[in-house]
Each structure stands twice: as C-alpha cells, then as structure tokens.
mmCIF file of C-alpha atoms in Angstrom:
data_model
loop_
_atom_site.group_PDB
_atom_site.id
_atom_site.type_symbol
_atom_site.label_atom_id
_atom_site.label_comp_id
_atom_site.label_asym_id
_atom_site.label_seq_id
_atom_site.Cartn_x
_atom_site.Cartn_y
_atom_site.Cartn_z
ATOM 1 C CA THR A 1 23.745 -26.626 -34.392
ATOM 2 C CA LEU A 2 25.390 -29.413 -32.440
ATOM 3 C CA ILE A 3 28.840 -27.786 -32.432
ATOM 4 C CA ASN A 4 30.206 -27.630 -28.863
ATOM 5 C CA GLN A 5 33.723 -26.557 -29.716
ATOM 6 C CA ILE A 6 35.336 -24.801 -32.644
ATOM 7 C CA THR A 7 38.838 -23.703 -33.540
ATOM 8 C CA ILE A 8 38.962 -20.585 -35.757
ATOM 9 C CA PRO A 9 41.733 -20.796 -38.405
ATOM 10 C CA GLU A 10 44.558 -18.298 -37.768
ATOM 11 C CA SER A 11 43.984 -16.628 -41.193
ATOM 12 C CA VAL A 12 40.479 -15.440 -40.340
ATOM 13 C CA GLU A 13 40.385 -11.637 -39.937
ATOM 14 C CA GLN A 14 36.705 -11.076 -39.247
ATOM 15 C CA LEU A 15 33.823 -12.800 -37.547
ATOM 16 C CA GLY A 16 30.555 -11.327 -38.846
ATOM 17 C CA SER A 17 27.512 -10.448 -36.852
ATOM 18 C CA GLN A 18 25.422 -13.188 -35.261
ATOM 19 C CA ILE A 19 27.647 -16.019 -36.502
ATOM 20 C CA PHE A 20 27.050 -18.053 -33.410
ATOM 21 C CA ASP A 21 23.600 -16.700 -32.599
ATOM 22 C CA ASN A 22 21.637 -19.224 -30.566
ATOM 23 C CA CYS A 23 24.349 -21.922 -30.736
ATOM 24 C CA ARG A 24 23.047 -23.689 -27.638
ATOM 25 C CA ASN A 25 25.707 -26.408 -27.590
ATOM 26 C CA LEU A 26 28.674 -24.143 -28.208
ATOM 27 C CA GLN A 27 30.833 -23.970 -25.113
ATOM 28 C CA LYS A 28 34.267 -23.130 -26.312
ATOM 29 C CA VAL A 29 35.835 -21.111 -29.130
ATOM 30 C CA ILE A 30 39.603 -21.528 -29.635
ATOM 31 C CA PHE A 31 41.904 -19.104 -31.400
ATOM 32 C CA PRO A 32 45.448 -20.142 -32.473
ATOM 33 C CA GLU A 33 48.309 -18.246 -30.899
ATOM 34 C CA ASN A 34 49.060 -16.425 -34.156
ATOM 35 C CA SER A 35 45.433 -15.586 -34.910
ATOM 36 C CA GLN A 36 44.986 -12.703 -37.385
ATOM 37 C CA LEU A 37 41.477 -11.913 -36.187
ATOM 38 C CA LYS A 38 40.827 -8.159 -36.049
ATOM 39 C CA THR A 39 37.071 -7.806 -35.898
ATOM 40 C CA ILE A 40 34.342 -9.547 -33.952
ATOM 41 C CA ASP A 41 31.158 -7.969 -35.238
ATOM 42 C CA VAL A 42 28.000 -6.981 -33.328
ATOM 43 C CA ASN A 43 26.036 -9.768 -31.577
ATOM 44 C CA CYS A 44 28.532 -12.368 -32.761
ATOM 45 C CA PHE A 45 27.932 -14.761 -29.841
ATOM 46 C CA ILE A 46 24.447 -13.568 -28.826
ATOM 47 C CA TYR A 47 22.345 -16.262 -27.074
ATOM 48 C CA SER A 48 25.121 -18.838 -27.389
ATOM 49 C CA PHE A 49 26.150 -21.122 -24.495
ATOM 50 C CA ILE A 50 29.840 -20.205 -24.649
ATOM 51 C CA ARG A 51 31.479 -20.478 -21.254
ATOM 52 C CA GLU A 52 34.993 -18.976 -21.578
ATOM 53 C CA ILE A 53 36.882 -17.127 -24.230
ATOM 54 C CA SER A 54 40.361 -15.581 -24.741
ATOM 55 C CA ILE A 55 40.189 -12.771 -27.306
ATOM 56 C CA PRO A 56 43.075 -12.713 -29.828
ATOM 57 C CA LYS A 57 45.544 -9.848 -29.593
ATOM 58 C CA HIS A 58 44.655 -7.972 -32.814
ATOM 59 C CA VAL A 59 40.984 -7.408 -31.897
ATOM 60 C CA LYS A 60 40.631 -3.723 -31.092
ATOM 61 C CA CYS A 61 36.952 -3.517 -30.046
ATOM 62 C CA ILE A 62 34.340 -5.677 -28.348
ATOM 63 C CA LYS A 63 31.250 -4.473 -30.222
ATOM 64 C CA ASN A 64 27.650 -3.875 -29.214
ATOM 65 C CA GLY A 65 25.948 -7.019 -27.981
ATOM 66 C CA THR A 66 28.892 -9.366 -28.689
ATOM 67 C CA PHE A 67 28.211 -11.585 -25.674
ATOM 68 C CA SER A 68 24.676 -10.439 -24.817
ATOM 69 C CA PHE A 69 22.340 -13.121 -23.456
ATOM 70 C CA CYS A 70 25.168 -15.629 -23.104
ATOM 71 C CA SER A 71 23.621 -17.335 -20.104
ATOM 72 C CA ASN A 72 26.553 -19.757 -19.512
ATOM 73 C CA LEU A 73 29.359 -17.234 -19.931
ATOM 74 C CA VAL A 74 31.772 -17.161 -17.041
ATOM 75 C CA LYS A 75 35.062 -15.599 -18.091
ATOM 76 C CA VAL A 76 36.408 -13.295 -20.779
ATOM 77 C CA GLU A 77 40.110 -12.515 -20.965
ATOM 78 C CA PHE A 78 42.552 -11.025 -23.444
ATOM 79 C CA ASP A 79 45.949 -11.865 -24.883
ATOM 80 C CA LYS A 80 48.797 -10.348 -22.847
ATOM 81 C CA ASP A 81 49.724 -8.217 -25.863
ATOM 82 C CA SER A 82 46.127 -7.348 -26.682
ATOM 83 C CA GLU A 83 45.476 -4.316 -28.897
ATOM 84 C CA LEU A 84 41.953 -3.871 -27.481
ATOM 85 C CA VAL A 85 41.063 -0.199 -26.897
ATOM 86 C CA SER A 86 37.272 -0.165 -26.533
ATOM 87 C CA ILE A 87 34.235 -2.071 -25.214
ATOM 88 C CA GLU A 88 30.919 -0.902 -26.627
ATOM 89 C CA ALA A 89 27.413 -0.706 -25.214
ATOM 90 C CA ARG A 90 25.701 -3.887 -24.094
ATOM 91 C CA ALA A 91 28.696 -6.008 -24.899
ATOM 92 C CA PHE A 92 27.797 -8.404 -22.051
ATOM 93 C CA TYR A 93 24.113 -7.466 -21.664
ATOM 94 C CA ASN A 94 22.100 -10.036 -19.700
ATOM 95 C CA SER A 95 24.962 -12.499 -19.736
ATOM 96 C CA ALA A 96 26.176 -14.601 -16.821
ATOM 97 C CA ILE A 97 29.755 -13.296 -17.011
ATOM 98 C CA GLN A 98 31.574 -13.556 -13.648
ATOM 99 C CA GLN A 99 35.158 -12.588 -14.460
ATOM 100 C CA LEU A 100 36.513 -9.885 -16.778
ATOM 101 C CA ILE A 101 40.263 -9.544 -17.209
ATOM 102 C CA LEU A 102 40.915 -6.322 -19.125
ATOM 103 C CA PRO A 103 44.161 -5.687 -21.075
ATOM 104 C CA LYS A 104 46.640 -2.877 -20.440
ATOM 105 C CA GLY A 105 45.719 -0.958 -23.621
ATOM 106 C CA ILE A 106 42.013 -0.454 -22.993
ATOM 107 C CA LYS A 107 41.054 3.242 -23.297
ATOM 108 C CA GLU A 108 37.281 3.382 -23.558
ATOM 109 C CA LEU A 109 34.311 1.719 -21.818
ATOM 110 C CA LYS A 110 31.240 3.094 -23.550
ATOM 111 C CA GLU A 111 27.864 3.897 -22.009
ATOM 112 C CA GLU A 112 26.060 0.633 -20.981
ATOM 113 C CA TRP A 113 29.143 -1.471 -21.385
ATOM 114 C CA CYS A 114 28.374 -3.334 -18.139
ATOM 115 C CA SER A 115 24.557 -3.137 -18.181
ATOM 116 C CA LYS A 116 22.686 -6.161 -16.903
ATOM 117 C CA THR A 117 25.832 -7.970 -15.628
ATOM 118 C CA ALA A 118 24.298 -9.313 -12.491
ATOM 119 C CA LYS A 119 26.958 -11.918 -11.821
ATOM 120 C CA LEU A 120 30.108 -9.933 -12.659
ATOM 121 C CA ASN A 121 32.061 -10.047 -9.390
ATOM 122 C CA PHE A 122 35.664 -9.935 -10.491
ATOM 123 C CA ILE A 123 37.307 -7.319 -12.668
ATOM 124 C CA SER A 124 41.042 -6.787 -13.119
ATOM 125 C CA ILE A 125 43.332 -4.573 -15.182
ATOM 126 C CA PRO A 126 47.121 -4.285 -15.336
ATOM 127 C CA ASP A 127 48.651 -1.600 -13.075
ATOM 128 C CA ASP A 128 50.287 0.090 -16.045
ATOM 129 C CA ASN A 129 46.968 0.966 -17.799
ATOM 130 C CA GLU A 130 46.781 4.743 -18.248
ATOM 131 C CA TYR A 131 42.974 5.103 -18.160
ATOM 132 C CA PHE A 132 41.645 2.736 -15.536
ATOM 133 C CA LYS A 133 42.610 1.069 -12.294
ATOM 134 C CA SER A 134 41.078 -1.746 -10.281
ATOM 135 C CA TYR A 135 40.850 -1.848 -6.512
ATOM 136 C CA ASN A 136 40.814 -5.317 -4.955
ATOM 137 C CA ASN A 137 39.430 -6.651 -8.246
ATOM 138 C CA GLN A 138 36.054 -5.248 -7.106
ATOM 139 C CA VAL A 139 35.949 -1.589 -8.116
ATOM 140 C CA LEU A 140 36.968 -0.104 -11.443
ATOM 141 C CA PHE A 141 37.996 3.555 -11.476
ATOM 142 C CA GLY A 142 38.403 5.673 -14.574
ATOM 143 C CA LYS A 143 39.312 9.182 -15.661
ATOM 144 C CA SER A 144 37.165 12.016 -16.990
ATOM 145 C CA SER A 145 40.202 13.043 -19.097
ATOM 146 C CA LYS A 146 43.670 11.677 -19.667
ATOM 147 C CA GLU A 147 45.165 14.438 -17.513
ATOM 148 C CA SER A 148 42.783 14.006 -14.575
ATOM 149 C CA GLY A 149 43.097 11.602 -11.669
ATOM 150 C CA TYR A 150 40.896 8.565 -11.288
ATOM 151 C CA ASP A 151 37.698 10.479 -10.684
ATOM 152 C CA ILE A 152 34.888 8.240 -12.000
ATOM 153 C CA ILE A 153 33.566 4.966 -10.676
ATOM 154 C CA TYR A 154 32.865 2.772 -13.691
ATOM 155 C CA PHE A 155 31.971 -0.502 -12.052
ATOM 156 C CA VAL A 156 31.460 -2.088 -8.667
ATOM 157 C CA SER A 157 31.442 -5.857 -8.064
ATOM 158 C CA ARG A 158 27.889 -7.113 -8.000
ATOM 159 C CA SER A 159 28.620 -9.049 -4.810
ATOM 160 C CA ILE A 160 29.941 -6.081 -2.815
ATOM 161 C CA GLU A 161 28.371 -5.592 0.606
ATOM 162 C CA LYS A 162 29.777 -2.320 1.863
ATOM 163 C CA PHE A 163 31.137 0.654 0.036
ATOM 164 C CA GLU A 164 32.655 3.978 1.136
ATOM 165 C CA LEU A 165 33.040 6.494 -1.642
ATOM 166 C CA PRO A 166 36.488 8.109 -1.945
ATOM 167 C CA ILE A 167 36.299 11.827 -1.310
ATOM 168 C CA GLU A 168 37.690 12.886 -4.725
ATOM 169 C CA ILE A 169 35.050 11.117 -6.874
ATOM 170 C CA PRO A 170 32.603 13.596 -8.605
ATOM 171 C CA LYS A 171 30.710 10.993 -10.672
ATOM 172 C CA LEU A 172 29.142 7.538 -10.399
ATOM 173 C CA ASN A 173 29.022 6.256 -13.914
ATOM 174 C CA SER A 174 25.948 4.718 -15.465
ATOM 175 C CA TYR A 175 25.243 1.175 -14.295
ATOM 176 C CA SER A 176 28.083 1.328 -11.747
ATOM 177 C CA PHE A 177 26.148 -0.267 -8.847
ATOM 178 C CA GLU A 178 23.433 -1.909 -10.980
ATOM 179 C CA HIS A 179 22.455 -5.346 -9.693
ATOM 180 C CA CYS A 180 24.537 -4.982 -6.521
ATOM 181 C CA ARG A 181 22.151 -7.198 -4.506
ATOM 182 C CA LYS A 182 24.081 -7.490 -1.262
ATOM 183 C CA ILE A 183 24.646 -3.833 -0.547
ATOM 184 C CA ASP A 184 22.480 -2.049 2.065
ATOM 185 C CA THR A 185 23.871 1.431 1.975
ATOM 186 C CA ILE A 186 26.727 3.548 0.701
ATOM 187 C CA GLU A 187 28.817 5.849 2.845
ATOM 188 C CA PHE A 188 29.883 9.289 1.705
ATOM 189 C CA PRO A 189 32.779 11.258 3.292
ATOM 190 C CA GLU A 190 31.865 14.518 4.892
ATOM 191 C CA ASN A 191 33.373 16.736 2.196
ATOM 192 C CA THR A 192 32.609 14.487 -0.786
ATOM 193 C CA LYS A 193 32.947 16.039 -4.253
ATOM 194 C CA LEU A 194 30.244 13.843 -5.741
ATOM 195 C CA GLU A 195 28.073 15.758 -8.204
ATOM 196 C CA ILE A 196 26.553 13.245 -10.630
ATOM 197 C CA ILE A 197 24.708 9.997 -10.061
ATOM 198 C CA ASP A 198 24.296 8.763 -13.589
ATOM 199 C CA ARG A 199 21.716 6.607 -15.376
ATOM 200 C CA TYR A 200 20.887 3.272 -13.729
ATOM 201 C CA SER A 201 23.624 3.783 -11.157
ATOM 202 C CA PHE A 202 21.773 1.861 -8.422
ATOM 203 C CA SER A 203 19.036 0.194 -10.479
ATOM 204 C CA TYR A 204 18.076 -3.304 -9.369
ATOM 205 C CA SER A 205 20.270 -2.973 -6.328
ATOM 206 C CA SER A 206 19.392 -3.936 -2.781
ATOM 207 C CA ILE A 207 20.116 -0.490 -1.325
ATOM 208 C CA LYS A 208 17.982 0.075 1.778
ATOM 209 C CA SER A 209 18.938 3.555 2.946
ATOM 210 C CA ILE A 210 20.847 6.408 1.459
ATOM 211 C CA THR A 211 21.406 10.087 2.239
ATOM 212 C CA ILE A 212 22.374 12.018 -0.830
ATOM 213 C CA PRO A 213 25.219 14.446 -0.175
ATOM 214 C CA LYS A 214 24.498 18.158 -0.618
ATOM 215 C CA SER A 215 27.190 18.314 -3.296
ATOM 216 C CA VAL A 216 25.126 16.165 -5.709
ATOM 217 C CA LYS A 217 23.615 18.289 -8.524
ATOM 218 C CA ILE A 218 22.237 15.607 -10.865
ATOM 219 C CA ILE A 219 20.411 12.322 -10.395
ATOM 220 C CA ASN A 220 19.923 11.001 -13.921
ATOM 221 C CA ASP A 221 17.268 8.819 -15.532
ATOM 222 C CA ASP A 222 16.492 5.463 -13.856
ATOM 223 C CA ALA A 223 19.154 6.009 -11.204
ATOM 224 C CA PHE A 224 17.149 4.065 -8.538
ATOM 225 C CA PHE A 225 14.898 2.106 -10.915
ATOM 226 C CA GLU A 226 13.494 -1.074 -9.378
ATOM 227 C CA CYS A 227 15.200 -0.586 -6.043
ATOM 228 C CA PHE A 228 12.817 -2.833 -4.147
ATOM 229 C CA ASN A 229 14.473 -2.507 -0.751
ATOM 230 C CA ILE A 230 14.587 1.235 -0.251
ATOM 231 C CA GLU A 231 13.290 2.209 3.163
ATOM 232 C CA GLU A 232 14.976 5.545 3.782
ATOM 233 C CA PHE A 233 15.889 8.135 1.153
ATOM 234 C CA GLU A 234 17.012 11.569 2.237
ATOM 235 C CA PHE A 235 18.900 14.615 1.066
ATOM 236 C CA GLU A 236 21.360 16.537 3.148
ATOM 237 C CA GLU A 237 20.409 20.023 4.181
ATOM 238 C CA ASP A 238 21.349 22.721 1.619
ATOM 239 C CA SER A 239 21.247 20.151 -1.180
ATOM 240 C CA ARG A 240 22.330 21.520 -4.578
ATOM 241 C CA LEU A 241 20.317 18.971 -6.520
ATOM 242 C CA ASN A 242 18.718 20.676 -9.481
ATOM 243 C CA GLU A 243 18.011 17.802 -11.916
ATOM 244 C CA LEU A 244 16.033 14.638 -11.259
ATOM 245 C CA GLY A 245 15.683 12.393 -14.333
ATOM 246 C CA LYS A 246 12.878 10.354 -15.843
ATOM 247 C CA TYR A 247 12.091 7.070 -14.055
ATOM 248 C CA ALA A 248 14.603 8.093 -11.329
ATOM 249 C CA PHE A 249 12.612 6.223 -8.635
ATOM 250 C CA ALA A 250 10.214 4.233 -10.827
ATOM 251 C CA HIS A 251 9.247 0.755 -9.569
ATOM 252 C CA SER A 252 11.040 1.410 -6.255
ATOM 253 C CA THR A 253 9.741 1.008 -2.692
ATOM 254 C CA ILE A 254 10.317 4.629 -1.767
ATOM 255 C CA LYS A 255 7.649 5.816 0.690
ATOM 256 C CA ASN A 256 8.160 9.487 1.500
ATOM 257 C CA ILE A 257 10.481 12.106 0.034
ATOM 258 C CA ARG A 258 11.177 15.763 0.560
ATOM 259 C CA LEU A 259 12.696 17.196 -2.604
ATOM 260 C CA PRO A 260 15.430 19.870 -2.506
ATOM 261 C CA LYS A 261 14.566 23.464 -3.271
ATOM 262 C CA ASP A 262 16.445 23.729 -6.605
ATOM 263 C CA ILE A 263 14.417 21.037 -8.361
ATOM 264 C CA GLU A 264 12.362 22.857 -11.018
ATOM 265 C CA THR A 265 10.753 19.910 -12.820
ATOM 266 C CA ILE A 266 9.470 16.465 -11.951
ATOM 267 C CA GLU A 267 10.032 14.540 -15.134
ATOM 268 C CA GLU A 268 7.911 11.887 -16.802
ATOM 269 C CA ARG A 269 7.411 8.765 -14.704
ATOM 270 C CA THR A 270 9.889 9.824 -12.080
ATOM 271 C CA PHE A 271 7.732 8.106 -9.415
ATOM 272 C CA SER A 272 5.684 5.774 -11.607
ATOM 273 C CA ASN A 273 4.816 2.358 -10.244
ATOM 274 C CA CYS A 274 6.016 3.250 -6.768
ATOM 275 C CA HIS A 275 3.583 1.000 -4.927
ATOM 276 C CA GLN A 276 4.524 2.140 -1.430
ATOM 277 C CA LEU A 277 4.742 5.877 -2.124
ATOM 278 C CA GLU A 278 2.663 7.992 0.248
ATOM 279 C CA ARG A 279 3.882 11.577 0.327
ATOM 280 C CA ILE A 280 5.996 14.091 -1.580
ATOM 281 C CA GLU A 281 6.923 17.341 0.111
ATOM 282 C CA PHE A 282 8.579 20.577 -0.979
ATOM 283 C CA CYS A 283 10.206 23.251 1.174
ATOM 284 C CA GLU A 284 8.875 26.819 1.236
ATOM 285 C CA GLU A 285 11.756 28.033 -0.922
ATOM 286 C CA SER A 286 11.135 25.356 -3.543
ATOM 287 C CA LYS A 287 11.628 26.409 -7.207
ATOM 288 C CA LEU A 288 9.391 23.672 -8.539
ATOM 289 C CA ASN A 289 7.384 24.991 -11.495
ATOM 290 C CA LYS A 290 6.470 21.961 -13.597
ATOM 291 C CA ILE A 291 5.206 18.422 -13.220
ATOM 292 C CA ARG A 292 5.269 16.388 -16.396
ATOM 293 C CA LYS A 293 2.791 13.779 -17.606
ATOM 294 C CA ASN A 294 2.657 10.416 -15.909
ATOM 295 C CA SER A 295 5.036 11.565 -13.146
ATOM 296 C CA PHE A 296 3.154 9.455 -10.592
ATOM 297 C CA SER A 297 1.279 6.971 -12.761
ATOM 298 C CA ASN A 298 0.370 3.679 -11.136
ATOM 299 C CA SER A 299 1.758 4.812 -7.826
ATOM 300 C CA THR A 300 0.100 4.816 -4.371
ATOM 301 C CA ILE A 301 0.843 8.457 -3.641
ATOM 302 C CA ARG A 302 -1.607 9.894 -1.104
ATOM 303 C CA LYS A 303 -0.494 13.449 -0.527
ATOM 304 C CA ILE A 304 1.352 16.286 -2.271
ATOM 305 C CA ASN A 305 1.987 19.768 -0.956
ATOM 306 C CA PHE A 306 2.513 22.194 -3.865
ATOM 307 C CA PRO A 307 4.872 25.127 -3.339
ATOM 308 C CA LYS A 308 4.147 28.715 -4.381
ATOM 309 C CA SER A 309 6.301 28.321 -7.489
ATOM 310 C CA ILE A 310 4.282 25.577 -9.226
ATOM 311 C CA SER A 311 2.872 26.899 -12.468
ATOM 312 C CA THR A 312 2.534 23.994 -14.956
ATOM 313 C CA LEU A 313 0.820 20.612 -14.569
ATOM 314 C CA GLU A 314 1.099 18.774 -17.865
ATOM 315 C CA GLU A 315 -1.816 16.822 -19.334
ATOM 316 C CA GLY A 316 -1.907 13.467 -17.540
ATOM 317 C CA TRP A 317 0.272 14.535 -14.619
ATOM 318 C CA CYS A 318 -2.162 12.773 -12.214
ATOM 319 C CA ARG A 319 -3.042 9.783 -14.366
ATOM 320 C CA PHE A 320 -3.512 6.498 -12.474
ATOM 321 C CA THR A 321 -3.243 7.987 -8.935
ATOM 322 C CA PRO A 322 -6.184 6.228 -7.243
ATOM 323 C CA ASN A 323 -4.962 6.950 -3.712
ATOM 324 C CA LEU A 324 -4.197 10.676 -4.103
ATOM 325 C CA THR A 325 -6.748 12.177 -1.739
ATOM 326 C CA GLU A 326 -4.942 15.174 -0.302
ATOM 327 C CA ILE A 327 -3.384 18.137 -2.059
ATOM 328 C CA GLU A 328 -2.083 21.148 -0.178
ATOM 329 C CA LEU A 329 -1.276 24.385 -1.936
ATOM 330 C CA SER A 330 0.868 27.287 -0.706
ATOM 331 C CA ARG A 331 -1.254 30.326 -0.001
ATOM 332 C CA GLU A 332 1.247 32.376 -1.976
ATOM 333 C CA ASN A 333 0.698 30.398 -5.203
ATOM 334 C CA LYS A 334 -0.860 32.647 -7.891
ATOM 335 C CA ASN A 335 -1.511 29.944 -10.504
ATOM 336 C CA PHE A 336 -3.908 27.596 -8.721
ATOM 337 C CA ILE A 337 -6.586 27.535 -6.043
ATOM 338 C CA VAL A 338 -8.112 24.654 -4.102
ATOM 339 C CA TYR A 339 -11.905 24.768 -4.335
ATOM 340 C CA ASN A 340 -13.980 23.298 -1.509
ATOM 341 C CA HIS A 341 -10.849 21.455 -0.203
ATOM 342 C CA GLU A 342 -11.294 18.893 -2.972
ATOM 343 C CA ILE A 343 -10.689 20.366 -6.410
ATOM 344 C CA LEU A 344 -7.517 21.946 -7.843
ATOM 345 C CA ILE A 345 -8.359 24.742 -10.292
ATOM 346 C CA GLY A 346 -5.904 26.592 -12.513
ATOM 347 C CA LYS A 347 -5.852 29.010 -15.443
ATOM 348 C CA ARG A 348 -6.286 28.099 -19.093
ATOM 349 C CA THR A 349 -4.137 31.140 -19.938
ATOM 350 C CA GLU A 350 -1.262 31.750 -17.604
ATOM 351 C CA ASN A 351 -1.347 35.563 -17.559
ATOM 352 C CA GLU A 352 -5.101 35.877 -17.020
ATOM 353 C CA ASP A 353 -6.806 36.300 -13.699
ATOM 354 C CA ASN A 354 -9.568 33.746 -14.227
ATOM 355 C CA PHE A 355 -9.295 30.309 -12.636
ATOM 356 C CA ASP A 356 -11.287 28.400 -15.248
ATOM 357 C CA GLU A 357 -9.746 24.924 -15.628
ATOM 358 C CA ILE A 358 -10.094 21.904 -13.302
ATOM 359 C CA TYR A 359 -6.810 20.076 -12.993
ATOM 360 C CA PHE A 360 -7.518 17.537 -10.280
ATOM 361 C CA ALA A 361 -10.118 16.227 -7.873
ATOM 362 C CA ASN A 362 -9.399 14.260 -4.676
ATOM 363 C CA ARG A 363 -9.862 10.616 -5.550
ATOM 364 C CA ASN A 364 -12.248 10.068 -2.617
ATOM 365 C CA ILE A 365 -14.637 12.852 -3.688
ATOM 366 C CA LYS A 366 -18.338 11.857 -3.600
ATOM 367 C CA GLU A 367 -20.198 14.843 -5.047
ATOM 368 C CA VAL A 368 -18.948 17.526 -7.370
ATOM 369 C CA PHE A 369 -20.289 20.967 -8.074
ATOM 370 C CA ILE A 370 -18.513 22.523 -11.059
ATOM 371 C CA PRO A 371 -18.699 26.337 -10.964
ATOM 372 C CA SER A 372 -20.202 27.999 -13.999
ATOM 373 C CA THR A 373 -16.912 29.837 -14.673
ATOM 374 C CA ILE A 374 -15.069 26.574 -15.490
ATOM 375 C CA LYS A 375 -14.291 26.317 -19.212
ATOM 376 C CA ARG A 376 -12.242 23.131 -19.279
ATOM 377 C CA ILE A 377 -11.801 19.914 -17.347
ATOM 378 C CA ASN A 378 -8.211 18.773 -17.712
ATOM 379 C CA SER A 379 -7.215 15.251 -18.764
ATOM 380 C CA PHE A 380 -7.688 12.629 -16.009
ATOM 381 C CA ALA A 381 -8.917 15.277 -13.534
ATOM 382 C CA PHE A 382 -11.593 12.962 -12.129
ATOM 383 C CA SER A 383 -10.117 9.572 -13.155
ATOM 384 C CA ASP A 384 -10.035 6.909 -10.460
ATOM 385 C CA CYS A 385 -12.663 8.739 -8.376
ATOM 386 C CA LYS A 386 -14.212 5.480 -7.230
ATOM 387 C CA SER A 387 -16.692 7.087 -4.784
ATOM 388 C CA ILE A 388 -18.090 9.840 -7.029
ATOM 389 C CA GLN A 389 -21.897 9.643 -7.284
ATOM 390 C CA LYS A 390 -22.961 13.046 -8.565
ATOM 391 C CA VAL A 391 -21.603 15.734 -10.862
ATOM 392 C CA GLU A 392 -23.529 19.026 -11.016
ATOM 393 C CA PHE A 393 -22.800 21.991 -13.276
ATOM 394 C CA GLY A 394 -23.479 25.575 -12.272
ATOM 395 C CA GLU A 395 -26.284 27.451 -14.026
ATOM 396 C CA GLY A 396 -25.044 29.149 -17.186
ATOM 397 C CA SER A 397 -21.971 26.842 -17.364
ATOM 398 C CA GLU A 398 -19.253 28.077 -19.683
ATOM 399 C CA LEU A 399 -17.676 24.615 -20.032
ATOM 400 C CA VAL A 400 -16.333 24.079 -23.605
ATOM 401 C CA GLU A 401 -14.031 21.060 -23.275
ATOM 402 C CA ILE A 402 -13.721 17.857 -21.281
ATOM 403 C CA GLY A 403 -10.204 16.478 -21.700
ATOM 404 C CA LYS A 404 -8.977 12.959 -22.401
ATOM 405 C CA GLY A 405 -9.792 10.385 -19.742
ATOM 406 C CA SER A 406 -11.285 13.004 -17.435
ATOM 407 C CA PHE A 407 -13.707 10.565 -15.733
ATOM 408 C CA SER A 408 -11.964 7.278 -16.678
ATOM 409 C CA TYR A 409 -12.098 4.500 -14.043
ATOM 410 C CA SER A 410 -14.431 6.571 -11.904
ATOM 411 C CA SER A 411 -17.665 5.208 -10.456
#
C-alpha cells in the first residue's frame, strides 16, 4: 500500500489483527479526540513503518505483537484519561521504539512486554499510578502485589551506563536489562535482598563483570544469553543459588566458573556455544547430581572436576565438546570411575556394583582399550576424538550396545 497517513473515524471500535501488516509507507495513524476505539487486535501494526502514535483513551490493552517489527517506531503515548490497564507479551518486539509514556491506570505489564526493545531509552509514568513508578525516566519499578512496596525492576533504559541496585529489590524481572549495551557492571548493596534474576534479564547486554550476591537463589533461563563481553563472573561465598536455568550462559564469553554448592542440576544448553569456556569447578560440598543433555554443546570447555555427588549424566551430556580433554572425579564418588586417566565409566544400573558403561573419553585420546566388562558405550562417548587411531576390545567382551553418535566426528 502507498498510504502514508490515515485518520481512523471516531465511530470505529475495533482494529482487527494485522490490518496494517507490512504497510511500508505508513508513518502516521491519527485518532479523533472523541474516538470510540476499544480494541487494537494482535499484530495490528506489525512490520509497518509507523513512527509515532497516540492511543485513544478507551483502549484497555496493547495486545501481543501490536507494534512488533516496527523498525521506524519512535514514540508511543496515551490519552491523559486513558483506560489502558495492560500491555501484553511482545507488544514492541524488535521495534525501534525509543519513548514510552505510560498512562496512570496501567496495572499489568506481562511477561516479555519489553523484549527486544534495544532502543527504548525513555520511559515515564504519572506519579499517581498505584502499580509502577519511574525513576529519572530510566528505571521502571513495579510491585509483586498491590500491598507491597516497589520491589521489582521491570525495565532499565537501554542506554544506561551504571546501575546500583536498591537494597529492597528481591527480583529483576525478565528482560529488565536486555540490550543494555553501555553497561559494564551492576553494583549490589552489601545486604541486598535480591533472590531472583529472571529470564533474559541481562541477555544481549554489554555486562563485563558481575559478582552474584549470596542472597540470589534463582538464575532463570537465558539470563545471560549472548553476553559477549563477560570477562569475570563470580558468586559470593556462601551463595544460596540452587537453580540455574536452561541457556543461562549460552552464547556468552564466560571463561571459567565455580558453581555454588546448592546447584543440583546443570540444565540443557546452560553453557552451549560458549566459545571461550575453559573450566567449570565445583566445591567439595557440592550437591550436583545431574548434568542434562547438550549442557556444553558447541562449547570450548577443556576441564571439569566432578564432585562426589554426581550420579546422572544424561545421554548427550558431552555432545560437541571437542576440547574437553581433562575430567577430574572426586575420590569419594561412588557412581563413576576414571579408567586409565582417560575414560569415564559408570553403572548401567545405579544400585549395582559393576562399572559397565563408558560415558566419556578425553577428546585427545589416541588408543583405547575397552575392558571386557563394559556392556554399553554411551551416546557421544568418543565423539570429536580427532586423534584416536585404535580401539581394542578385551577378550570375551560383554558389549551389547553402542549408543547414538558414540564415535561421530572422530578420526
């Protein structure tokens, strides 16, 4: 369409989904002062070139994807008597929005409401709003309940350079610091109450160093996804962290990490595509018992020291780990043994005494002798062994199964 400006008649009550989808010439939509519009449906302006818009007062919700992929969008504001109460997920996803002026009646900002808003630098809300408050038009605080104080950070300006977390904040909401590409670090007060770093909180940010306070219990999925500047990542002593989500550090530049003792599981792809990762360590008191599939896939990890508590390595846990050449195992571990300093052997049946399944071989191994007592070779156990030249089986071998991809990408 060649439409670059349109005035919506005041009698219109609903704009359906995708009405202005891919309107590449549309820059301005005008609503009369007495507009009766109540509903703007999902993806209404998706991929349009709209630049600014003032939403009529009777619209109660900005729905999923309304302004997503609007690459020329700069400013969205609302009538001074706006009845808006909610903004849904991905409302501004991958748009170029720079300014968002919220109305006094807004009550709810749903999960992902501000995802992929890399240019959103200004956010304001009237002082008499009961649910949110803005600080210097750069930080948006919210409440976990109507009766609580402002105890959640919902959004931080994408151009912020320094940030000191208020002591009373227990949660960083999902996407709160996403795409903050001028920030180097975040400072935490000594007695911070922070407990939750939610999904994508720091994803795509320029964070270089961070020390996670001991009060933090949960780091959710993708929290530090594609953080390409991370140089130092540490946990305070006596950390209470007990949950580390999927993709938490995926595609980041993290190099070394020592995980807190209360972490029991490394989830799928937590460290996948970490192309500078070298070492993961666990303390003697570690409660780690499980590593899920693809936890380190396509990473450059070189060394892991397994604690005495580790009991489960899922199929594919070591897939695509071509640099993993050193595994250390606590002498007190009863579930695995290291054979000939090169091969990790475990039990097919947890409660039995026989170590009869090969789980992993150092990726620089050259020759392999597989004991006759081995009954199974686990998936990807010898994958990426680029120097392997000879595999020999013990006389009277009891081997019954060779798992998926066991020797894939080996020499």
